[in-house]
Amino acid sequence: MSRALLVGGAATAMLGSLLTAQSASAATRLPPPAPDKITIEVASINGSGCRPGSAAIAVAEDNTAFTVTYSEYLAKVGVGASPTDFRKNCQLSLIVHVPQGFTYAISSTDYRGFASLQNGAIGTQKASYYFQGSPDTASRSHTFRGPLTDNWQVTNVNEWDQRIYKPCGEYRNFNINTELRVNAGTSDPTKTTSFMAMDSTDGAINTKYHFHWKTCP
């Protein structure tokens, strides 16, 4: 009987510890409470896929994400394309103001667009992001193969051990680099055109970056 009680007591204590740890872990995922809001300023924007005025940024009301909207982000190869059109890129440098006592990492990103790839053509979407002055960079790439004429969507998820947090108490710009690339592959670029766009039929598409919050010591 005493052995059973000891085992039961140990299990109860372990369960309590796990619940406490889970509660603490869950607390770090909560965004700063209203009216504490993040604000985002564009320090710089450049690249062949996002000329000034062709990208906009909006912050979710619940502080859990922000969205970058593009209107002129398209890479193409073949008939009607110039030699440099096969690759387009966009480099955003953002000043993210967060409420005191909090820091953040990007837990996942959603990218959407439209692709028209001829049989044998290949499209690639790449993305990376990092904090100014940090050697740590999170990057992902996705490949699409023709024939393909459809909307596309990819989600990059950063697991717990892959998340890069802004150092607490330091002001560092958040940099986002994205790229679209289209190669003719085995298709005939003298007779066909293949393209890949980070945009939609209404001329805008959302790229959403999801925050993961953590309290600073």
CSV table of C-alpha atoms in Angstrom, one decimal:
chain,number,residue,atom,x,y,z
A,1,MET,CA,0.0,0.0,0.0
A,2,SER,CA,2.8,2.5,0.9
A,3,ARG,CA,4.6,1.7,-2.3
A,4,ALA,CA,1.4,2.5,-4.3
A,5,LEU,CA,1.0,5.7,-2.4
A,6,LEU,CA,4.6,6.7,-3.2
A,7,VAL,CA,4.1,5.9,-6.8
A,8,GLY,CA,0.8,7.8,-6.9
A,9,GLY,CA,2.4,10.8,-5.2
A,10,ALA,CA,5.3,10.9,-7.6
A,11,ALA,CA,3.0,10.7,-10.5
A,12,THR,CA,0.8,13.5,-9.2
A,13,ALA,CA,3.9,15.6,-8.6
A,14,MET,CA,5.2,14.9,-12.1
A,15,LEU,CA,1.8,15.7,-13.6
A,16,GLY,CA,1.7,19.0,-11.6
A,17,SER,CA,5.2,19.9,-12.9
A,18,LEU,CA,4.2,19.1,-16.5
A,19,LEU,CA,1.0,21.2,-16.2
A,20,THR,CA,3.0,24.1,-14.7
A,21,ALA,CA,5.6,23.9,-17.5
A,22,GLN,CA,2.9,23.7,-20.1
A,23,SER,CA,1.1,26.7,-18.6
A,24,ALA,CA,4.4,28.7,-18.7
A,25,SER,CA,5.1,27.6,-22.3
A,26,ALA,CA,1.6,28.6,-23.4
A,27,ALA,CA,2.0,32.0,-21.7
A,28,THR,CA,4.9,32.8,-24.0
A,29,ARG,CA,2.7,32.2,-27.0
A,30,LEU,CA,0.2,34.9,-26.0
A,31,PRO,CA,0.5,38.2,-27.8
A,32,PRO,CA,0.8,41.4,-25.7
A,33,PRO,CA,-2.6,42.4,-24.3
A,34,ALA,CA,-4.6,45.3,-25.8
A,35,PRO,CA,-4.0,48.2,-26.0
A,36,ASP,CA,-0.4,47.3,-26.3
A,37,LYS,CA,0.1,46.9,-30.0
A,38,ILE,CA,3.1,46.4,-32.3
A,39,THR,CA,3.8,48.9,-35.0
A,40,ILE,CA,5.9,48.3,-38.1
A,41,GLU,CA,7.7,50.8,-40.1
A,42,VAL,CA,9.5,50.2,-43.4
A,43,ALA,CA,13.1,51.2,-43.1
A,44,SER,CA,13.9,50.2,-46.7
A,45,ILE,CA,12.4,48.2,-49.6
A,46,ASN,CA,14.1,47.3,-52.8
A,47,GLY,CA,14.3,44.6,-55.4
A,48,SER,CA,13.1,43.9,-58.9
A,49,GLY,CA,9.9,42.3,-57.5
A,50,CYS,CA,8.8,45.2,-55.2
A,51,ARG,CA,9.5,48.6,-56.6
A,52,PRO,CA,8.7,51.5,-54.2
A,53,GLY,CA,4.9,51.8,-53.8
A,54,SER,CA,4.2,48.2,-54.9
A,55,ALA,CA,4.3,46.5,-51.5
A,56,ALA,CA,2.2,47.3,-48.4
A,57,ILE,CA,2.3,46.1,-44.8
A,58,ALA,CA,-0.6,45.6,-42.3
A,59,VAL,CA,-0.5,44.3,-38.7
A,60,ALA,CA,-3.2,42.0,-37.4
A,61,GLU,CA,-5.4,43.5,-34.7
A,62,ASP,CA,-4.6,40.7,-32.3
A,63,ASN,CA,-0.8,41.2,-32.7
A,64,THR,CA,-0.4,37.6,-33.9
A,65,ALA,CA,0.7,38.3,-37.5
A,66,PHE,CA,1.5,40.8,-40.2
A,67,THR,CA,0.9,40.8,-43.9
A,68,VAL,CA,2.9,41.9,-46.8
A,69,THR,CA,0.9,42.6,-49.9
A,70,TYR,CA,2.6,42.7,-53.3
A,71,SER,CA,1.2,44.0,-56.6
A,72,GLU,CA,4.1,43.7,-59.1
A,73,TYR,CA,6.0,40.5,-58.2
A,74,LEU,CA,6.3,38.3,-61.2
A,75,ALA,CA,9.2,36.2,-62.7
A,76,LYS,CA,9.0,34.8,-66.3
A,77,VAL,CA,10.9,33.2,-69.0
A,78,GLY,CA,10.3,32.7,-72.7
A,79,VAL,CA,8.3,34.7,-75.3
A,80,GLY,CA,8.0,38.3,-74.2
A,81,ALA,CA,10.5,38.0,-71.3
A,82,SER,CA,13.7,39.9,-71.0
A,83,PRO,CA,17.0,38.1,-70.1
A,84,THR,CA,16.6,39.3,-66.4
A,85,ASP,CA,12.9,38.5,-66.0
A,86,PHE,CA,13.6,34.9,-64.9
A,87,ARG,CA,14.4,36.1,-61.4
A,88,LYS,CA,12.7,38.6,-59.2
A,89,ASN,CA,13.4,39.4,-55.6
A,90,CYS,CA,12.3,41.7,-52.8
A,91,GLN,CA,14.3,42.8,-49.7
A,92,LEU,CA,12.3,44.4,-46.9
A,93,SER,CA,14.0,45.9,-43.8
A,94,LEU,CA,11.4,46.5,-41.1
A,95,ILE,CA,11.4,48.4,-37.8
A,96,VAL,CA,9.2,46.4,-35.5
A,97,HIS,CA,8.2,48.2,-32.3
A,98,VAL,CA,7.0,45.8,-29.6
A,99,PRO,CA,5.5,46.5,-26.2
A,100,GLN,CA,8.1,46.7,-23.4
A,101,GLY,CA,8.9,43.3,-21.8
A,102,PHE,CA,8.2,41.3,-24.9
A,103,THR,CA,10.2,39.9,-27.8
A,104,TYR,CA,9.2,37.8,-30.8
A,105,ALA,CA,10.2,35.2,-33.4
A,106,ILE,CA,8.5,34.2,-36.6
A,107,SER,CA,6.8,30.8,-36.1
A,108,SER,CA,5.5,30.3,-39.6
A,109,THR,CA,5.0,32.1,-42.9
A,110,ASP,CA,2.4,31.7,-45.6
A,111,TYR,CA,3.1,32.5,-49.2
A,112,ARG,CA,0.6,32.5,-52.0
A,113,GLY,CA,0.5,33.3,-55.7
A,114,PHE,CA,-0.2,32.0,-59.2
A,115,ALA,CA,2.0,30.0,-61.6
A,116,SER,CA,1.7,29.2,-65.3
A,117,LEU,CA,4.6,26.7,-66.0
A,118,GLN,CA,4.9,24.9,-69.4
A,119,ASN,CA,5.7,21.2,-69.5
A,120,GLY,CA,9.3,20.9,-68.4
A,121,ALA,CA,9.6,24.4,-66.9
A,122,ILE,CA,10.6,24.9,-63.2
A,123,GLY,CA,9.6,27.6,-60.7
A,124,THR,CA,11.2,28.2,-57.4
A,125,GLN,CA,10.1,30.3,-54.4
A,126,LYS,CA,12.7,31.1,-51.7
A,127,ALA,CA,12.5,33.1,-48.5
A,128,SER,CA,14.8,34.0,-45.7
A,129,TYR,CA,14.6,36.3,-42.7
A,130,TYR,CA,17.0,37.5,-40.0
A,131,PHE,CA,17.5,40.2,-37.5
A,132,GLN,CA,20.0,42.9,-38.3
A,133,GLY,CA,23.5,42.0,-37.0
A,134,SER,CA,22.6,38.4,-36.3
A,135,PRO,CA,24.4,35.5,-38.0
A,136,ASP,CA,21.3,33.3,-37.6
A,137,THR,CA,19.1,33.1,-40.7
A,138,ALA,CA,15.9,31.1,-41.3
A,139,SER,CA,15.5,30.1,-44.9
A,140,ARG,CA,13.2,27.8,-47.0
A,141,SER,CA,12.7,27.1,-50.7
A,142,HIS,CA,10.0,25.3,-52.7
A,143,THR,CA,10.0,24.0,-56.2
A,144,PHE,CA,7.1,23.8,-58.7
A,145,ARG,CA,7.3,21.8,-61.9
A,146,GLY,CA,5.3,22.2,-65.1
A,147,PRO,CA,2.9,21.6,-66.5
A,148,LEU,CA,1.1,23.7,-64.0
A,149,THR,CA,-1.5,26.5,-64.3
A,150,ASP,CA,-3.0,27.2,-60.9
A,151,ASN,CA,-2.8,29.1,-57.7
A,152,TRP,CA,0.0,28.0,-55.4
A,153,GLN,CA,0.5,28.2,-51.6
A,154,VAL,CA,3.3,27.2,-49.3
A,155,THR,CA,3.7,27.4,-45.5
A,156,ASN,CA,7.1,27.4,-43.8
A,157,VAL,CA,7.0,26.3,-40.2
A,158,ASN,CA,9.8,27.0,-37.8
A,159,GLU,CA,9.9,24.5,-35.0
A,160,TRP,CA,10.8,25.5,-31.5
A,161,ASP,CA,14.5,24.9,-31.8
A,162,GLN,CA,14.6,26.8,-35.1
A,163,ARG,CA,13.0,30.0,-34.0
A,164,ILE,CA,15.2,33.1,-34.0
A,165,TYR,CA,14.1,35.7,-31.4
A,166,LYS,CA,15.0,39.3,-31.4
A,167,PRO,CA,17.4,40.0,-28.6
A,168,CYS,CA,15.6,41.5,-25.6
A,169,GLY,CA,16.1,45.3,-25.2
A,170,GLU,CA,17.9,45.7,-28.5
A,171,TYR,CA,16.7,47.7,-31.5
A,172,ARG,CA,17.4,45.6,-34.6
A,173,ASN,CA,15.6,45.8,-37.9
A,174,PHE,CA,13.8,42.6,-39.1
A,175,ASN,CA,14.9,41.7,-42.6
A,176,ILE,CA,12.9,39.6,-45.1
A,177,ASN,CA,14.4,38.4,-48.4
A,178,THR,CA,12.1,36.7,-50.9
A,179,GLU,CA,12.8,35.4,-54.4
A,180,LEU,CA,10.9,34.0,-57.4
A,181,ARG,CA,12.8,32.2,-60.1
A,182,VAL,CA,11.6,30.5,-63.3
A,183,ASN,CA,13.7,28.3,-65.5
A,184,ALA,CA,12.7,27.0,-69.0
A,185,GLY,CA,14.0,23.6,-68.2
A,186,THR,CA,13.1,21.3,-71.1
A,187,SER,CA,10.4,23.6,-72.4
A,188,ASP,CA,10.9,25.6,-75.5
A,189,PRO,CA,11.4,29.3,-74.5
A,190,THR,CA,11.2,30.4,-78.1
A,191,LYS,CA,7.6,29.3,-78.4
A,192,THR,CA,6.2,29.4,-74.9
A,193,THR,CA,6.1,31.6,-71.8
A,194,SER,CA,6.3,30.4,-68.2
A,195,PHE,CA,5.8,32.6,-65.2
A,196,MET,CA,5.4,32.6,-61.5
A,197,ALA,CA,3.8,35.4,-59.5
A,198,MET,CA,3.4,36.3,-55.9
A,199,ASP,CA,0.2,38.0,-56.7
A,200,SER,CA,-3.4,37.2,-57.7
A,201,THR,CA,-6.1,38.1,-60.2
A,202,ASP,CA,-6.9,41.3,-58.4
A,203,GLY,CA,-3.3,42.4,-58.4
A,204,ALA,CA,-2.5,41.7,-54.8
A,205,ILE,CA,-1.5,38.7,-52.7
A,206,ASN,CA,-0.8,38.4,-49.1
A,207,THR,CA,2.3,36.9,-47.5
A,208,LYS,CA,1.6,36.4,-43.8
A,209,TYR,CA,4.2,36.2,-41.1
A,210,HIS,CA,3.0,34.7,-37.8
A,211,PHE,CA,4.6,36.0,-34.6
A,212,HIS,CA,5.5,33.8,-31.6
A,213,TRP,CA,5.8,36.0,-28.5
A,214,LYS,CA,8.0,35.6,-25.4
A,215,THR,CA,8.4,37.6,-22.3
A,216,CYS,CA,11.8,39.1,-21.6
A,217,PRO,CA,13.5,38.6,-18.2
